[in-house]
């Protein structure tokens, strides 16, 4: 057993906070393990690992000041087990979600919204999986994603493999992405994107570009391209900017989060619509998480690397709560959007499969 594996097992048994994670295509895994169960908040002065909600003030920092940190080479990668997609769902969930999409499309056509992201959750029965084993499954199955298992006794255990970076800061350079549009990956098939998907991704790009204008001296946006994430494809643009010398990084985060990729446009109206329509509290789903003011692999201070909490689940002893969403525009078809959530649910169902 490695130091990471031993430490994660010990901290979990003692009900102490920790996170174990690995960045996309990285060869290192990192564990930050807090020696008390206090809840700390991110600030300009405290480094660690941040776990932030979709909305509100419930951000939590696993504080480096009160933690031990391990950085180890990953030596456990193996070919994922064969997986038969589990497309089971209840007709009640399907009809409920499609009705929600119909209401959203009507609101968009009436100009009350331009775009909104709607989501649902699904409870899946599972055998108990220890955190380190869960992390191994995630990293072996999705090596090109940001994989993590995060635990705090006062919040619970979350795990995921997200394809989307929210915001990276190194010195005065910041990087983010515009990610939207989803379709299933099929080998040897030419990828064609619909006008609806292209428009959905462009809304995200324009929002981020506008949000960064007051904080950056220049912003560069790449050409849009197709990115594979597990068994799914997305439209993506890379965005890079140079922060002004007096720019406040926390204010940049507050300006951008939540982006239209997980919320909608206009932001305030989309948030209000989600609150009234979804029927549940997302908590940390579609929030963000990652290194706060420290690159732990390279020991670089004042460097942050944050990811959107997608393709994730909240773990209980014998069940997992899965979260899936999709972007709704004027051209959305309710049944198609529901099936997009079914496709996205396979990312975590594959991890839970025996």
XYZ file of C-alpha atoms in Angstrom:
354
model
C 0.000 0.000 0.000
C 1.202 3.500 -0.841
C 1.299 6.410 1.602
C -1.714 7.922 -0.177
C -3.724 4.727 0.133
C -2.863 4.234 3.814
C -3.556 7.870 4.683
C -6.889 8.035 2.840
C -8.063 4.834 4.546
C -7.010 6.132 7.972
C -8.560 9.581 7.597
C -11.824 8.123 6.310
C -12.033 5.703 9.243
C -11.345 8.582 11.664
C -13.907 10.814 9.908
C -11.379 13.499 9.012
C -11.543 15.624 5.830
C -9.446 14.768 2.783
C -9.287 14.865 -0.971
C -7.392 12.633 -3.365
C -7.213 13.806 -6.970
C -5.343 13.746 -10.255
C -5.387 16.238 -13.105
C -6.188 15.332 -16.725
C -3.556 13.020 -18.247
C -1.365 13.452 -15.168
C 1.005 10.784 -13.873
C 0.735 12.000 -10.260
C -1.974 11.693 -7.641
C -2.212 14.136 -4.776
C -3.829 13.727 -1.361
C -4.524 16.666 0.958
C -5.590 15.379 4.382
C -6.835 17.738 7.092
C -5.966 16.881 10.693
C -9.177 18.261 12.201
C -12.835 18.377 11.175
C -13.157 22.169 11.144
C -14.667 23.934 8.154
C -12.308 26.533 6.688
C -13.139 29.092 4.012
C -11.027 29.996 0.973
C -9.331 33.396 1.144
C -6.509 35.364 -0.445
C -4.118 34.071 2.214
C -4.889 30.379 2.803
C -3.865 27.649 0.367
C -5.386 24.194 0.060
C -8.124 22.475 -1.923
C -11.421 24.292 -2.441
C -14.851 22.696 -2.840
C -17.492 25.253 -3.810
C -21.265 24.950 -4.367
C -23.349 25.869 -7.397
C -24.501 28.960 -5.526
C -24.275 30.449 -2.055
C -21.508 30.815 0.510
C -20.860 27.179 1.473
C -17.368 26.969 -0.058
C -15.018 24.739 1.933
C -11.226 24.752 1.980
C -9.280 21.688 3.015
C -6.596 23.870 4.516
C -2.932 23.126 3.843
C -2.056 24.881 7.095
C -3.876 22.134 9.003
C -3.105 19.238 6.661
C -0.513 16.817 5.407
C 0.049 16.464 1.676
C 1.237 13.472 -0.341
C 2.251 13.535 -4.011
C 2.814 10.114 -5.562
C 3.278 8.557 -8.986
C 0.238 6.662 -10.248
C 1.119 3.005 -10.785
C -2.298 1.357 -10.780
C -3.753 2.261 -14.196
C -5.433 -0.673 -15.870
C -7.841 -1.232 -18.728
C -11.415 -0.549 -17.595
C -13.745 -3.513 -17.352
C -16.217 -4.010 -20.217
C -19.372 -2.053 -19.499
C -22.858 -2.445 -20.901
C -24.641 0.921 -20.689
C -27.389 0.987 -18.090
C -30.128 3.094 -19.630
C -32.772 2.257 -17.048
C -34.979 5.094 -15.824
C -38.467 5.655 -14.494
C -41.161 6.961 -16.800
C -42.066 9.419 -14.056
C -38.553 10.903 -14.142
C -38.665 11.074 -17.933
C -42.018 12.812 -18.143
C -41.116 15.192 -15.316
C -37.839 16.233 -16.940
C -39.393 16.632 -20.376
C -42.143 18.817 -18.920
C -39.467 20.968 -17.290
C -37.666 21.353 -20.636
C -40.940 22.321 -22.344
C -41.485 25.099 -19.807
C -37.908 26.291 -20.362
C -38.240 26.376 -24.170
C -41.453 28.382 -23.819
C -39.659 30.859 -21.528
C -36.821 31.200 -24.049
C -39.224 31.838 -26.941
C -40.921 34.523 -24.845
C -37.487 36.192 -24.388
C -37.520 35.651 -20.607
C -34.293 33.640 -21.025
C -31.687 33.052 -23.701
C -30.433 29.727 -22.324
C -30.851 27.698 -19.144
C -29.184 24.509 -17.912
C -31.586 22.042 -16.314
C -30.584 18.978 -14.345
C -31.942 16.005 -12.487
C -30.584 13.504 -9.994
C -30.859 9.736 -9.815
C -30.377 7.418 -6.853
C -28.449 4.238 -7.648
C -28.042 1.286 -5.286
C -24.446 0.097 -5.035
C -22.083 -1.908 -2.926
C -19.927 0.092 -0.525
C -16.721 1.231 -2.253
C -13.767 2.474 -0.218
C -12.554 5.969 -1.247
C -9.149 4.900 -2.548
C -10.659 2.071 -4.611
C -13.210 4.538 -5.956
C -10.435 6.913 -6.984
C -8.524 4.084 -8.711
C -11.607 3.211 -10.736
C -12.154 6.825 -11.736
C -8.563 7.431 -12.834
C -8.225 4.115 -14.659
C -11.482 4.679 -16.543
C -11.140 8.397 -17.271
C -7.416 9.286 -17.319
C -8.061 12.425 -19.387
C -10.472 13.902 -16.796
C -9.952 15.624 -13.455
C -10.658 12.707 -11.124
C -11.260 13.086 -7.408
C -12.747 11.724 -4.217
C -13.509 14.411 -1.608
C -14.743 13.857 1.942
C -15.740 16.031 4.868
C -17.640 14.527 7.826
C -19.920 17.564 7.991
C -20.792 17.457 4.284
C -20.327 13.919 2.956
C -18.356 12.117 0.277
C -18.305 13.273 -3.345
C -16.526 11.759 -6.342
C -16.270 12.562 -10.016
C -14.422 12.717 -13.302
C -15.024 16.138 -14.798
C -13.971 17.095 -18.340
C -14.241 20.848 -17.777
C -11.732 23.284 -16.345
C -13.334 26.309 -14.734
C -10.366 28.594 -14.167
C -6.601 28.211 -13.918
C -4.330 30.970 -12.635
C -0.540 31.011 -12.927
C 1.038 34.342 -12.022
C -1.090 36.831 -14.032
C -2.198 34.379 -16.711
C -5.633 32.793 -16.443
C -7.050 29.989 -18.550
C -10.575 28.700 -18.909
C -12.723 26.870 -21.456
C -16.086 27.193 -23.119
C -17.605 23.706 -23.140
C -21.111 22.871 -24.322
C -23.013 20.577 -26.639
C -23.092 16.821 -26.140
C -23.350 13.733 -28.305
C -22.372 10.101 -27.965
C -18.991 9.044 -29.292
C -19.097 6.470 -32.105
C -15.875 5.015 -33.499
C -15.097 5.950 -37.137
C -18.070 8.303 -37.396
C -17.817 11.838 -38.768
C -18.940 14.299 -36.096
C -21.603 16.782 -37.112
C -22.873 19.440 -34.730
C -26.371 20.904 -34.939
C -27.137 24.620 -35.026
C -28.622 24.226 -31.534
C -25.353 22.816 -30.141
C -23.191 25.410 -31.914
C -25.383 28.226 -30.584
C -25.322 26.766 -27.062
C -21.515 26.718 -27.025
C -21.233 30.209 -28.503
C -23.432 31.606 -25.714
C -20.931 30.264 -23.171
C -17.953 31.680 -25.081
C -19.480 35.146 -25.378
C -20.396 35.215 -21.684
C -16.881 34.314 -20.538
C -15.288 36.789 -22.955
C -17.551 39.576 -21.705
C -16.974 38.618 -18.047
C -13.194 38.796 -18.375
C -13.039 42.146 -20.178
C -12.894 44.282 -17.028
C -10.223 42.099 -15.408
C -7.845 41.305 -18.288
C -5.657 43.395 -20.540
C -6.221 40.915 -23.372
C -8.297 37.779 -23.989
C -7.548 35.126 -26.618
C -10.062 32.505 -27.781
C -9.117 29.428 -29.792
C -11.082 27.970 -32.648
C -13.882 25.694 -31.530
C -13.090 21.989 -31.693
C -14.532 18.634 -30.619
C -13.330 17.094 -27.361
C -13.927 13.500 -26.270
C -14.790 12.930 -22.608
C -15.383 9.289 -21.768
C -18.101 8.090 -24.127
C -19.258 11.637 -24.903
C -18.209 14.431 -27.263
C -18.412 18.166 -26.569
C -17.755 21.430 -28.381
C -14.871 23.312 -26.788
C -12.917 26.555 -27.088
C -9.820 27.398 -25.038
C -9.716 30.891 -23.527
C -6.648 32.629 -22.126
C -6.224 36.087 -20.610
C -3.673 38.292 -18.851
C -4.997 39.695 -15.587
C -4.606 43.384 -14.867
C -2.115 44.072 -12.073
C -4.891 45.135 -9.679
C -7.375 42.405 -10.640
C -8.844 40.439 -7.713
C -8.907 36.702 -8.520
C -11.817 36.018 -6.163
C -13.863 38.718 -7.900
C -13.072 37.123 -11.264
C -14.445 33.831 -9.944
C -17.555 35.546 -8.600
C -18.077 37.244 -11.958
C -17.846 34.032 -13.974
C -19.404 31.430 -11.673
C -21.781 29.908 -12.455
C -21.126 30.142 -16.196
C -23.818 29.536 -18.849
C -22.361 26.027 -19.248
C -24.024 25.093 -15.928
C -26.539 27.899 -15.321
C -27.797 30.060 -18.182
C -28.189 33.560 -19.628
C -29.051 36.011 -18.175
C -27.489 34.558 -15.029
C -29.921 36.009 -12.465
C -33.014 34.948 -14.405
C -31.560 31.507 -15.087
C -30.798 31.007 -11.381
C -34.347 32.035 -10.493
C -35.777 29.659 -13.112
C -33.637 26.765 -11.850
C -34.710 27.405 -8.252
C -38.383 27.343 -9.203
C -38.233 24.467 -11.664
C -35.680 21.782 -10.803
C -37.249 20.748 -7.513
C -34.032 19.939 -5.641
C -30.914 21.642 -4.285
C -27.845 20.991 -6.445
C -25.519 21.784 -3.506
C -22.024 21.053 -4.902
C -23.066 19.692 -8.299
C -22.056 22.280 -10.960
C -19.966 24.077 -8.359
C -16.184 24.096 -8.708
C -13.255 22.400 -7.009
C -9.488 22.228 -7.162
C -6.136 23.544 -6.024
C -6.348 26.900 -4.278
C -3.221 29.109 -4.259
C -0.832 26.135 -4.579
C 0.319 23.801 -7.346
C 1.154 20.793 -5.174
C 2.914 18.662 -7.777
C 5.379 21.416 -8.688
C 5.376 23.272 -5.330
C 4.378 26.577 -6.943
C 2.599 29.080 -4.648
C -0.164 31.483 -5.741
C -1.262 29.065 -8.451
C -4.867 27.868 -8.636
C -6.428 25.224 -10.861
C -10.207 24.859 -10.606
C -12.619 22.487 -12.350
C -16.396 22.407 -12.757
C -18.029 19.685 -10.671
C -19.625 17.668 -13.479
C -19.975 13.889 -14.047
C -20.078 13.530 -10.291
C -21.945 11.763 -7.514
C -22.497 11.987 -3.803
C -21.684 8.687 -2.108
C -23.515 7.064 0.765
C -22.753 3.635 2.215
C -24.861 1.558 -0.176
C -26.096 4.108 -2.675
C -24.941 6.936 -4.888
C -26.738 10.105 -5.909
C -25.911 10.901 -9.552
C -26.368 14.328 -11.151
C -26.895 15.056 -14.846
C -27.856 18.187 -16.777
C -28.097 19.703 -20.232
C -28.282 23.121 -21.832
C -31.685 24.269 -23.071
C -32.027 26.742 -25.958
C -34.889 27.753 -28.222
C -34.242 24.714 -30.442
C -34.216 22.089 -27.686
C -36.372 18.962 -27.995
C -37.544 17.672 -24.595
C -37.031 13.967 -25.325
C -33.575 14.544 -26.835
C -32.534 16.503 -23.765
C -33.708 13.727 -21.473
C -31.668 11.169 -23.371
C -28.640 13.444 -23.059
C -28.954 13.152 -19.271
C -29.246 9.374 -19.599
C -26.041 9.305 -21.655
C -24.248 11.461 -19.087
C -25.361 9.196 -16.250
C -23.316 6.368 -17.786
C -20.060 8.105 -16.778
C -20.612 7.360 -13.082
C -22.701 4.203 -13.557
C -19.682 2.649 -15.228
C -17.640 3.344 -12.076
C -20.296 1.767 -9.855
C -20.706 -1.380 -11.955
C -19.369 -4.611 -10.432
